[in-house]
DNA sequence: GCGGCTGGGTGGCTGAGCCACTCTACCTCT
DNA sequence: AGAGGTAGAGTGGCTCAGCCACCCAGCCGC
């Protein structure tokens, strides 16, 4: 079953319009956005709707709103924080995919190392059970979901909430990716690729875990990149 | 000159109230928040104000709002992404400070390694100039700002925007930390501690860079933790 | 010159209200 | 008894009209 469809709200639409304008440079960093009343008139919505949208953009770190002054575009490329990552990960066409995959491989590797050093017996049991769930998944979609759970579990084993958040950002962002992956990977293949990583962590071997994670993550990065950028036919049956 | 004071907006106040309630478990994950009209009546504000607050919380990933249903609290500890990091970093008292410092040291180390491998001559020049600026800073506050610029520059050298965002999250979050640090560190000390890291990157030695960064970042973590948790008197003159 | 004042432009927030969506309980027809 | 439809209550989405608080530039009087 594909994801349920949803009608985007006006705020959603307006947000992506303004965001695109900001990213494209229509409103360069440091400049003021047009006043709310003007934006409202221009886009044919109320000030309240515009306001809601601006609240979102502010929370995202793209603008900075000040009472009596206006909304100023921030230099998010230089000073933007990780609150932009989830959005970035979702922006498949942003040209930053290689960056994301590199970060994923680099951090995944060090997280795996720490997890291996700290895995307790019950963690090992959980991990193996999750791996089994990947193996027995009925289709690629389910396998991918189960695979995500494995990655979440590894991050959780470190006991560091920051690592968990970081892992989630990448995993959550894969929603749009999932559709592309459905046909490309089999549950069996996923499980086989994942197995050595789980084994290293279960065995408590930090170096091996780090190495395996690096191999695994850089290995899957290539096909994914191809899929996402459309360099190939979209995957084999 | 300290930062200018600013009167918090109603949205700010309401946001921190609701956020605290969510974190404290008043509204456990999976439950629905009270309806907007009810919240508005309860807190003595308009629905529009409540709405704006909820938009923020949704952007933060703490709740999920659906038309005709309500706002459901997400299990952000398990599934929250890095959009929560900036807030987390700002929450000095959250008990997650050790996690943050570990992540900072771990990632800082690998970022330093990559930067060293990729530093071009002009990058090296920029870096040394920035280090000089730390040395010649008139006070601890200015030194700290300049130090941040060094870290940003190192992240930028990797050429990976994700690393830049990540570094910024930690650096931006230090705003509340800065005040505590003012008295504790001298420009000279900062510059001396930073120098070996810059040298390793400038020399293009990835392993040395990674090691130095690890030493440097774990070294500063201890005093900072003490300062922030108030285990000591607040620093020496 | 320099301090205070004033007015125009901006965001903050209100109050009332209609519309769209979701879900449940009931009702009807088979 | 079960399947299908439907009405209504409860919820968020969005509008309209308007006042207030704030910032700032430019004027005025000292």
Short mmCIF file of C-alpha atoms (C1' of nucleotides) in Angstrom, two decimals:
data_model
loop_
_atom_site.label_atom_id
_atom_site.label_comp_id
_atom_site.label_asym_id
_atom_site.label_seq_id
_atom_site.Cartn_x
_atom_site.Cartn_y
_atom_site.Cartn_z
CA UNK A 1 0.00 0.00 0.00
CA UNK A 2 1.48 3.38 -0.95
CA UNK A 3 1.35 6.28 1.43
CA UNK A 4 -2.06 7.94 1.74
CA UNK A 5 -2.42 11.05 -0.36
CA UNK A 6 -2.97 14.35 1.37
CA UNK A 7 -4.14 17.69 0.13
CA UNK A 8 -1.47 20.27 0.92
CA UNK A 9 -2.59 23.23 2.97
CA UNK A 10 -2.22 26.79 1.75
CA UNK A 11 0.56 27.19 4.29
CA UNK A 12 2.38 24.24 2.74
CA UNK A 13 2.09 25.71 -0.72
CA UNK A 14 3.09 29.19 0.31
CA UNK A 15 5.98 27.85 2.35
CA UNK A 16 7.49 25.96 -0.53
CA UNK A 17 6.99 28.97 -2.82
CA UNK A 18 8.79 31.32 -0.46
CA UNK A 19 11.44 28.77 0.36
CA UNK A 20 12.15 28.21 -3.29
CA UNK A 21 12.37 31.96 -3.80
CA UNK A 22 14.82 32.28 -0.94
CA UNK A 23 16.97 29.40 -2.09
CA UNK A 24 16.90 30.64 -5.67
CA UNK A 25 18.08 34.06 -4.57
CA UNK A 26 14.96 36.06 -5.36
CA UNK A 27 15.35 37.35 -1.81
CA UNK A 28 19.11 37.31 -1.16
CA UNK A 29 20.49 36.88 2.36
CA UNK A 30 20.31 40.08 4.37
CA UNK A 31 17.40 41.60 2.48
CA UNK A 32 13.94 42.15 3.88
CA UNK A 33 11.02 40.11 2.66
CA UNK A 34 8.07 42.20 1.46
CA UNK A 35 5.72 43.20 4.32
CA UNK A 36 3.18 40.61 5.40
CA UNK A 37 0.26 42.67 4.04
CA UNK A 38 1.97 42.87 0.69
CA UNK A 39 2.74 39.17 0.56
CA UNK A 40 -0.86 38.45 1.54
CA UNK A 41 -2.21 40.65 -1.24
CA UNK A 42 0.30 39.27 -3.72
CA UNK A 43 -0.49 35.63 -3.06
CA UNK A 44 -4.21 36.16 -2.51
CA UNK A 45 -4.31 34.92 1.07
CA UNK A 46 -4.82 36.53 4.47
CA UNK A 47 -2.15 37.99 6.63
CA UNK A 48 -2.80 35.22 9.14
CA UNK A 49 -1.87 32.60 6.57
CA UNK A 50 1.24 34.50 5.59
CA UNK A 51 2.11 34.87 9.24
CA UNK A 52 1.85 31.12 9.81
CA UNK A 53 4.12 30.51 6.89
CA UNK A 54 6.68 33.00 8.12
CA UNK A 55 6.62 31.36 11.55
CA UNK A 56 7.59 28.12 9.85
CA UNK A 57 10.39 29.70 7.85
CA UNK A 58 11.68 31.37 10.98
CA UNK A 59 11.67 28.07 12.87
CA UNK A 60 13.53 26.59 9.93
CA UNK A 61 16.17 29.24 10.32
CA UNK A 62 15.69 30.76 6.88
CA UNK A 63 14.42 34.15 8.07
CA UNK A 64 14.52 36.28 11.18
CA UNK A 65 11.39 38.28 12.02
CA UNK A 66 11.46 41.40 14.17
CA UNK A 67 8.53 43.40 15.45
CA UNK A 68 8.23 46.76 13.75
CA UNK A 69 10.94 45.95 11.25
CA UNK A 70 10.15 42.96 9.07
CA UNK A 71 11.44 39.54 8.10
CA UNK A 72 15.07 39.42 7.09
CA UNK A 73 16.52 36.55 5.06
CA UNK A 74 19.31 34.80 6.95
CA UNK A 75 22.54 33.61 5.40
CA UNK A 76 21.55 30.03 5.99
CA UNK A 77 24.29 28.51 3.86
CA UNK A 78 26.92 29.99 6.12
CA UNK A 79 25.12 29.99 9.43
CA UNK A 80 22.23 27.53 9.07
CA UNK A 81 22.14 24.68 11.53
CA UNK A 82 21.10 21.07 11.48
CA UNK A 83 17.45 22.05 11.63
CA UNK A 84 17.86 22.37 7.87
CA UNK A 85 19.12 18.81 7.46
CA UNK A 86 15.76 17.03 7.38
CA UNK A 87 14.55 19.36 4.69
CA UNK A 88 17.84 18.99 2.83
CA UNK A 89 17.66 15.23 2.94
CA UNK A 90 14.19 15.43 1.45
CA UNK A 91 15.37 17.69 -1.36
CA UNK A 92 16.57 14.94 -3.64
CA UNK A 93 17.36 17.29 -6.46
CA UNK A 94 19.35 19.76 -4.42
CA UNK A 95 22.74 18.66 -5.69
CA UNK A 96 23.71 17.95 -2.11
CA UNK A 97 23.00 14.25 -2.27
CA UNK A 98 26.69 13.33 -2.39
CA UNK A 99 27.24 15.44 0.71
CA UNK A 100 24.44 13.68 2.50
CA UNK A 101 25.72 10.25 1.61
CA UNK A 102 29.23 11.15 2.67
CA UNK A 103 27.96 12.41 6.02
CA UNK A 104 25.86 9.30 6.39
CA UNK A 105 28.81 7.01 5.76
CA UNK A 106 31.23 8.98 7.92
CA UNK A 107 28.96 9.34 10.90
CA UNK A 108 27.43 5.90 10.49
CA UNK A 109 30.91 4.46 10.77
CA UNK A 110 31.83 6.22 14.00
CA UNK A 111 28.43 5.52 15.50
CA UNK A 112 28.86 1.85 14.69
CA UNK A 113 32.25 1.89 16.38
CA UNK A 114 30.84 3.37 19.58
CA UNK A 115 27.87 1.03 19.52
CA UNK A 116 30.15 -1.98 19.26
CA UNK A 117 32.14 -0.80 22.23
CA UNK A 118 29.02 -0.37 24.35
CA UNK A 119 26.67 -3.12 23.23
CA UNK A 120 25.25 -5.09 26.14
CA UNK A 121 24.04 -8.69 25.76
CA UNK A 122 20.40 -7.63 25.55
CA UNK A 123 21.27 -5.06 22.90
CA UNK A 124 22.89 -7.83 20.88
CA UNK A 125 19.76 -9.94 21.20
CA UNK A 126 17.53 -7.09 20.04
CA UNK A 127 19.78 -6.39 17.12
CA UNK A 128 19.77 -9.97 15.91
CA UNK A 129 16.03 -10.14 16.24
CA UNK A 130 15.66 -7.01 14.13
CA UNK A 131 18.00 -8.43 11.52
CA UNK A 132 15.85 -11.53 11.39
CA UNK A 133 12.87 -9.28 10.74
CA UNK A 134 14.67 -7.81 7.73
CA UNK A 135 15.32 -11.32 6.41
CA UNK A 136 11.74 -12.42 6.73
CA UNK A 137 10.23 -9.23 5.34
CA UNK A 138 7.54 -9.97 2.74
CA UNK A 139 8.71 -7.28 0.31
CA UNK A 140 11.39 -4.67 -0.30
CA UNK A 141 9.33 -1.94 1.34
CA UNK A 142 8.97 -3.84 4.58
CA UNK A 143 12.63 -4.82 4.44
CA UNK A 144 13.60 -1.19 4.10
CA UNK A 145 11.47 -0.24 7.09
CA UNK A 146 13.02 -3.03 9.14
CA UNK A 147 16.47 -1.96 8.00
CA UNK A 148 15.74 1.53 9.32
CA UNK A 149 14.85 0.03 12.66
CA UNK A 150 18.24 -1.68 12.73
CA UNK A 151 19.97 1.64 12.17
CA UNK A 152 17.85 3.29 14.87
CA UNK A 153 18.70 0.47 17.25
CA UNK A 154 22.42 0.85 16.60
CA UNK A 155 22.21 4.55 17.35
CA UNK A 156 20.25 3.81 20.50
CA UNK A 157 22.91 1.37 21.70
CA UNK A 158 25.42 4.22 21.95
CA UNK A 159 23.22 5.65 24.67
CA UNK A 160 23.73 9.07 23.12
CA UNK A 161 20.50 10.89 22.23
CA UNK A 162 22.31 13.15 19.81
CA UNK A 163 23.34 10.18 17.71
CA UNK A 164 19.76 8.97 17.74
CA UNK A 165 18.46 12.30 16.47
CA UNK A 166 21.07 12.41 13.79
CA UNK A 167 20.34 8.91 12.58
CA UNK A 168 16.64 9.68 12.53
CA UNK A 169 17.15 12.74 10.37
CA UNK A 170 18.64 10.65 7.64
CA UNK A 171 16.16 7.82 8.08
CA UNK A 172 13.08 10.06 8.26
CA UNK A 173 14.22 11.92 5.21
CA UNK A 174 14.18 8.75 3.21
CA UNK A 175 10.40 8.76 2.84
CA UNK A 176 10.61 10.08 -0.73
CA UNK A 177 13.49 7.73 -1.39
CA UNK A 178 11.54 4.67 -0.34
CA UNK A 179 9.37 4.64 -3.40
CA UNK A 180 12.37 4.64 -5.68
CA UNK A 181 13.96 1.83 -3.75
CA UNK A 182 11.03 -0.51 -3.72
CA UNK A 183 11.93 -2.34 -6.85
CA UNK A 184 15.67 -2.08 -6.52
CA UNK A 185 16.47 -4.08 -3.43
CA UNK A 186 15.28 -7.43 -2.16
CA UNK A 187 14.77 -8.29 1.52
CA UNK A 188 17.37 -11.02 1.14
CA UNK A 189 19.98 -8.73 -0.30
CA UNK A 190 19.35 -6.12 2.37
CA UNK A 191 19.67 -8.67 5.13
CA UNK A 192 22.88 -10.09 3.69
CA UNK A 193 24.44 -6.67 3.39
CA UNK A 194 23.41 -5.75 6.90
CA UNK A 195 24.50 -8.99 8.57
CA UNK A 196 28.26 -8.34 8.92
CA UNK A 197 27.62 -4.96 10.53
CA UNK A 198 25.24 -6.45 13.07
CA UNK A 199 27.70 -9.29 13.70
CA UNK A 200 30.55 -6.91 14.43
CA UNK A 201 28.48 -4.91 16.89
CA UNK A 202 27.12 -8.02 18.56
CA UNK A 203 30.67 -9.32 18.88
CA UNK A 204 31.74 -6.04 20.41
CA UNK A 205 34.46 -5.27 17.89
CA UNK A 206 34.59 -1.49 17.41
CA UNK A 207 37.14 -1.42 14.60
CA UNK A 208 35.41 -4.11 12.62
CA UNK A 209 32.06 -2.38 13.16
CA UNK A 210 33.38 0.93 11.92
CA UNK A 211 34.95 -0.65 8.86
CA UNK A 212 31.91 -2.72 8.00
CA UNK A 213 29.59 0.24 8.38
CA UNK A 214 31.79 2.29 6.11
CA UNK A 215 31.79 -0.42 3.46
CA UNK A 216 28.08 -0.98 3.79
CA UNK A 217 27.10 2.66 3.71
CA UNK A 218 29.37 3.67 0.87
CA UNK A 219 28.28 0.55 -0.99
CA UNK A 220 24.60 1.43 -0.87
CA UNK A 221 25.29 5.07 -1.60
CA UNK A 222 26.18 4.45 -5.24
CA UNK A 223 23.02 2.65 -6.35
CA UNK A 224 20.88 5.06 -4.36
CA UNK A 225 22.49 8.05 -5.98
CA UNK A 226 21.89 6.51 -9.39
CA UNK A 227 18.29 5.84 -8.56
CA UNK A 228 17.68 9.29 -7.22
CA UNK A 229 19.37 11.18 -9.98
CA UNK A 230 17.81 8.99 -12.63
CA UNK A 231 21.07 7.91 -14.24
CA UNK A 232 19.64 4.46 -14.73
CA UNK A 233 16.26 2.98 -15.60
CA UNK A 234 15.01 3.00 -12.03
CA UNK A 235 16.11 -0.41 -10.93
CA UNK A 236 15.76 -4.01 -12.01
CA UNK A 237 12.91 -6.32 -11.15
CA UNK B 1 28.38 45.00 25.26
CA UNK B 2 25.96 42.23 26.24
CA UNK B 3 23.27 41.04 23.85
CA UNK B 4 20.32 43.40 23.50
CA UNK B 5 17.34 42.46 25.63
CA UNK B 6 14.15 41.54 23.85
CA UNK B 7 10.61 41.20 25.10
CA UNK B 8 9.40 37.67 24.34
CA UNK B 9 6.26 37.42 22.24
CA UNK B 10 3.19 35.57 23.44
CA UNK B 11 4.04 32.88 20.94
CA UNK B 12 7.47 32.49 22.53
CA UNK B 13 5.98 32.16 25.98
CA UNK B 14 3.25 29.77 24.94
CA UNK B 15 5.72 27.71 22.96
CA UNK B 16 8.04 27.17 25.89
CA UNK B 17 5.07 26.37 28.12
CA UNK B 18 3.72 23.72 25.78
CA UNK B 19 7.18 22.41 25.01
CA UNK B 20 7.93 22.01 28.68
CA UNK B 21 4.61 20.22 29.16
CA UNK B 22 5.38 17.85 26.32
CA UNK B 23 8.90 17.13 27.52
CA UNK B 24 7.70 16.71 31.09
CA UNK B 25 5.14 14.16 30.00
CA UNK B 26 1.98 16.14 30.70
CA UNK B 27 1.00 15.23 27.17
CA UNK B 28 2.65 11.83 26.57
CA UNK B 29 3.66 10.72 23.07
CA UNK B 30 0.72 9.51 21.04
CA UNK B 31 -1.91 11.54 22.86
CA UNK B 32 -3.84 14.43 21.40
CA UNK B 33 -3.25 17.95 22.62
CA UNK B 34 -6.41 19.74 23.75
CA UNK B 35 -8.28 21.41 20.85
CA UNK B 36 -7.01 24.81 19.75
CA UNK B 37 -10.11 26.58 21.04
CA UNK B 38 -9.63 24.99 24.42
CA UNK B 39 -5.93 25.87 24.61
CA UNK B 40 -6.80 29.41 23.58
CA UNK B 41 -9.38 29.74 26.33
CA UNK B 42 -7.12 28.06 28.85
CA UNK B 43 -4.14 30.31 28.23
CA UNK B 44 -6.18 33.44 27.62
CA UNK B 45 -5.06 34.04 24.04
CA UNK B 46 -6.69 33.80 20.63
CA UNK B 47 -6.85 30.74 18.47
CA UNK B 48 -4.59 32.50 15.98
CA UNK B 49 -1.85 32.78 18.58
CA UNK B 50 -2.27 29.16 19.59
CA UNK B 51 -2.18 28.18 15.96
CA UNK B 52 1.09 29.98 15.39
CA UNK B 53 2.58 28.23 18.37
CA UNK B 54 1.43 24.84 17.15
CA UNK B 55 2.94 25.57 13.75
CA UNK B 56 6.26 26.07 15.47
CA UNK B 57 5.97 22.89 17.50
CA UNK B 58 5.06 20.99 14.38
CA UNK B 59 8.07 22.37 12.53
CA UNK B 60 10.17 21.34 15.51
CA UNK B 61 8.88 17.82 15.14
CA UNK B 62 7.25 17.65 18.54
CA UNK B 63 3.67 17.34 17.30
CA UNK B 64 1.82 16.34 14.17
CA UNK B 65 -1.30 18.31 13.27
CA UNK B 66 -4.06 16.92 11.08
CA UNK B 67 -7.09 18.72 9.73
CA UNK B 68 -10.27 17.58 11.42
CA UNK B 69 -8.43 15.47 13.95
CA UNK B 70 -6.09 17.47 16.16
CA UNK B 71 -2.47 17.77 17.17
CA UNK B 72 -0.86 14.54 18.24
CA UNK B 73 2.34 14.44 20.32
CA UNK B 74 5.11 12.63 18.48
CA UNK B 75 7.51 10.19 20.08
CA UNK B 76 10.35 12.59 19.50
CA UNK B 77 12.85 10.75 21.68
CA UNK B 78 12.62 7.71 19.43
CA UNK B 79 11.89 9.33 16.08
CA UNK B 80 12.89 12.98 16.42
CA UNK B 81 15.47 14.26 13.98
CA UNK B 82 18.30 16.70 14.05
CA UNK B 83 15.87 19.62 13.86
CA UNK B 84 15.72 19.12 17.62
CA UNK B 85 19.47 19.47 18.06
CA UNK B 86 19.68 23.26 18.12
CA UNK B 87 17.03 23.39 20.79
CA UNK B 88 18.74 20.59 22.68
CA UNK B 89 22.09 22.32 22.58
CA UNK B 90 20.42 25.39 24.01
CA UNK B 91 18.86 23.41 26.84
CA UNK B 92 21.83 23.48 29.14
CA UNK B 93 20.01 21.80 31.96
CA UNK B 94 18.62 18.94 29.93
CA UNK B 95 21.01 16.33 31.25
CA UNK B 96 22.10 15.72 27.69
CA UNK B 97 25.15 17.91 27.84
CA UNK B 98 27.53 14.93 28.00
CA UNK B 99 25.86 13.52 24.90
CA UNK B 100 26.30 16.80 23.10
CA UNK B 101 29.95 17.06 24.01
CA UNK B 102 30.61 13.48 22.98
CA UNK B 103 28.96 14.09 19.63
CA UNK B 104 30.92 17.30 19.24
CA UNK B 105 34.22 15.58 19.91
CA UNK B 106 33.45 12.55 17.76
CA UNK B 107 32.21 14.44 14.75
CA UNK B 108 34.69 17.24 15.17
CA UNK B 109 37.44 14.69 14.92
CA UNK B 110 36.26 13.10 11.70
CA UNK B 111 35.48 16.48 10.17
CA UNK B 112 39.00 17.63 11.01
CA UNK B 113 40.39 14.52 9.35
CA UNK B 114 38.49 15.17 6.15
CA UNK B 115 39.36 18.85 6.20
CA UNK B 116 43.06 18.03 6.49
CA UNK B 117 42.83 15.72 3.51
CA UNK B 118 41.16 18.37 1.38
CA UNK B 119 42.66 21.66 2.50
CA UNK B 120 43.90 23.76 -0.38
CA UNK B 121 46.66 26.36 -0.01
CA UNK B 122 44.19 29.24 0.15
CA UNK B 123 42.19 27.37 2.81
CA UNK B 124 45.35 27.05 4.86
CA UNK B 125 45.96 30.78 4.53
CA UNK B 126 42.44 31.64 5.64
CA UNK B 127 42.71 29.32 8.60
CA UNK B 128 45.95 30.82 9.82
CA UNK B 129 44.55 34.29 9.46
CA UNK B 130 41.53 33.33 11.55
CA UNK B 131 43.76 31.81 14.19
CA UNK B 132 45.69 35.07 14.31
CA UNK B 133 42.40 36.82 14.91
CA UNK B 134 41.79 34.60 17.95
CA UNK B 135 45.22 35.47 19.28
CA UNK B 136 44.73 39.19 18.93
CA UNK B 137 41.19 39.24 20.29
CA UNK B 138 40.72 42.01 22.86
CA UNK B 139 38.73 39.84 25.29
CA UNK B 140 37.46 36.33 25.91
CA UNK B 141 34.15 37.04 24.24
CA UNK B 142 35.75 38.14 21.01
CA UNK B 143 38.15 35.21 21.20
CA UNK B 144 35.27 32.83 21.49
CA UNK B 145 33.55 34.35 18.47
CA UNK B 146 36.75 34.09 16.47
CA UNK B 147 37.20 30.51 17.63
CA UNK B 148 33.75 29.72 16.29
CA UNK B 149 34.78 31.14 12.95
CA UNK B 150 37.75 28.76 12.91
CA UNK B 151 35.44 25.81 13.44
CA UNK B 152 33.10 27.03 10.73
CA UNK B 153 36.02 27.43 8.39
CA UNK B 154 37.24 23.90 9.06
CA UNK B 155 33.79 22.53 8.28
CA UNK B 156 33.68 24.62 5.12
CA UNK B 157 37.01 23.21 3.96
CA UNK B 158 35.48 19.75 3.70
CA UNK B 159 33.27 21.13 0.96
CA UNK B 160 30.38 19.26 2.51
CA UNK B 161 27.38 21.46 3.34
CA UNK B 162 26.04 18.87 5.77
CA UNK B 163 29.15 19.17 7.89
CA UNK B 164 28.77 22.94 7.85
CA UNK B 165 25.19 22.75 9.08
CA UNK B 166 26.14 20.33 11.79
CA UNK B 167 29.01 22.45 13.01
CA UNK B 168 26.77 25.50 13.00
CA UNK B 169 24.18 23.77 15.16
CA UNK B 170 26.67 23.30 17.91
CA UNK B 171 28.20 26.72 17.47
CA UNK B 172 24.89 28.59 17.26
CA UNK B 173 23.64 26.80 20.33
CA UNK B 174 26.50 28.21 22.33
CA UNK B 175 24.90 31.62 22.63
CA UNK B 176 23.73 30.90 26.18
CA UNK B 177 27.07 29.28 26.90
CA UNK B 178 29.03 32.32 25.87
CA UNK B 179 28.10 34.35 28.89
CA UNK B 180 29.32 31.61 31.21
CA UNK B 181 32.57 31.33 29.32
CA UNK B 182 33.48 34.99 29.25
CA UNK B 183 35.49 34.96 32.41
CA UNK B 184 36.83 31.45 32.13
CA UNK B 185 39.03 31.49 29.08
CA UNK B 186 41.58 33.93 27.80
CA UNK B 187 42.20 34.73 24.13
CA UNK B 188 45.73 33.50 24.55
CA UNK B 189 44.75 30.18 26.01
CA UNK B 190 42.15 29.65 23.30
CA UNK B 191 44.62 30.41 20.58
CA UNK B 192 47.23 28.11 22.05
CA UNK B 193 44.79 25.24 22.34
CA UNK B 194 43.54 25.78 18.81
CA UNK B 195 46.95 26.13 17.18
CA UNK B 196 47.94 22.44 16.85
CA UNK B 197 44.62 21.62 15.19
CA UNK B 198 45.01 24.37 12.66
CA UNK B 199 48.60 23.33 12.07
CA UNK B 200 47.65 19.74 11.34
CA UNK B 201 45.00 20.77 8.85
CA UNK B 202 47.26 23.28 7.20
CA UNK B 203 49.94 20.61 6.92
CA UNK B 204 47.42 18.25 5.35
CA UNK B 205 47.83 15.49 7.89
CA UNK B 206 44.45 13.78 8.36
CA UNK B 207 45.41 11.45 11.20
CA UNK B 208 47.13 14.16 13.18
CA UNK B 209 44.17 16.46 12.60
CA UNK B 210 41.69 13.88 13.82
CA UNK B 211 43.75 13.16 16.92
CA UNK B 212 44.37 16.80 17.76
CA UNK B 213 40.70 17.65 17.33
CA UNK B 214 39.74 14.82 19.63
CA UNK B 215 42.17 15.96 22.30
CA UNK B 216 41.16 19.59 21.92
CA UNK B 217 37.43 18.96 21.98
CA UNK B 218 37.44 16.48 24.82
CA UNK B 219 39.80 18.77 26.69
CA UNK B 220 37.47 21.75 26.53
CA UNK B 221 34.43 19.61 27.27
CA UNK B 222 35.33 19.09 30.92
CA UNK B 223 35.66 22.73 31.99
CA UNK B 224 32.59 23.65 29.95
CA UNK B 225 30.52 20.97 31.60
CA UNK B 226 31.63 22.18 35.01
CA UNK B 227 30.75 25.73 34.12
CA UNK B 228 27.37 24.86 32.75
CA UNK B 229 26.34 22.54 35.52
CA UNK B 230 27.66 24.89 38.15
CA UNK B 231 29.97 22.39 39.83
CA UNK B 232 32.49 25.14 40.34
CA UNK B 233 32.47 28.81 41.20
CA UNK B 234 32.02 29.97 37.61
CA UNK B 235 35.60 30.29 36.54
CA UNK B 236 38.72 32.07 37.64
CA UNK B 237 39.72 35.58 36.74
"C1'" DG C 1 24.73 70.35 16.86
"C1'" DC C 2 21.73 67.64 19.67
"C1'" DG C 3 17.81 65.93 22.18
"C1'" DG C 4 12.90 65.06 22.04
"C1'" DC C 5 8.85 64.30 19.35
"C1'" DT C 6 5.93 62.77 15.84
"C1'" DG C 7 4.11 60.03 12.07
"C1'" DG C 8 4.26 56.35 8.83
"C1'" DG C 9 5.25 51.63 8.18
"C1'" DT C 10 5.76 47.23 10.16
"C1'" DG C 11 4.71 42.94 12.86
"C1'" DG C 12 1.78 41.16 17.16
"C1'" DC C 13 -2.53 39.87 18.45
"C1'" DT C 14 -7.56 40.04 18.86
"C1'" DG C 15 -12.55 38.62 17.94
"C1'" DA C 16 -15.97 36.67 15.31
"C1'" DG C 17 -17.11 33.60 11.90
"C1'" DC C 18 -17.46 30.34 7.94
"C1'" DC C 19 -15.67 26.32 5.60
"C1'" DA C 20 -13.38 21.62 5.11
"C1'" DC C 21 -12.18 17.50 7.06
"C1'" DT C 22 -12.66 13.28 10.15
"C1'" DC C 23 -14.89 10.13 12.78
"C1'" DT C 24 -18.66 7.90 14.99
"C1'" DA C 25 -23.13 6.43 15.72
"C1'" DC C 26 -27.13 5.46 13.78
"C1'" DC C 27 -30.13 4.19 10.21
"C1'" DT C 28 -31.56 1.80 6.11
"C1'" DC C 29 -31.61 -1.64 2.83
"C1'" DT C 30 -30.40 -6.15 1.56
"C1'" DA D 1 -26.92 -10.01 10.74
"C1'" DG D 2 -24.22 -7.53 7.76
"C1'" DA D 3 -22.98 -3.88 4.39
"C1'" DG D 4 -23.60 0.53 2.96
"C1'" DG D 5 -24.93 5.19 3.45
"C1'" DT D 6 -25.64 9.42 6.02
"C1'" DA D 7 -26.15 13.04 9.47
"C1'" DG D 8 -23.99 15.60 13.01
"C1'" DA D 9 -20.57 16.87 16.33
"C1'" DG D 10 -15.95 18.10 16.89
"C1'" DT D 11 -11.82 19.58 14.99
"C1'" DG D 12 -8.34 22.37 12.29
"C1'" DG D 13 -7.95 25.71 7.96
"C1'" DC D 14 -8.59 30.15 6.64
"C1'" DT D 15 -10.87 34.69 6.18
"C1'" DC D 16 -12.08 39.53 7.35
"C1'" DA D 17 -11.61 43.68 9.87
"C1'" DG D 18 -9.25 46.07 13.13
"C1'" DC D 19 -6.46 47.81 17.08
"C1'" DC D 20 -2.06 47.92 19.45
"C1'" DA D 21 3.17 47.85 20.06
"C1'" DC D 22 7.31 48.68 18.08
"C1'" DC D 23 11.06 50.76 15.08
"C1'" DC D 24 12.94 54.37 12.65
"C1'" DA D 25 13.69 58.46 9.94
"C1'" DG D 26 12.95 63.07 9.70
"C1'" DC D 27 11.46 67.26 11.73
"C1'" DC D 28 11.52 70.76 15.25
"C1'" DG D 29 12.99 73.48 19.01
"C1'" DC D 30 16.52 74.33 22.04
#
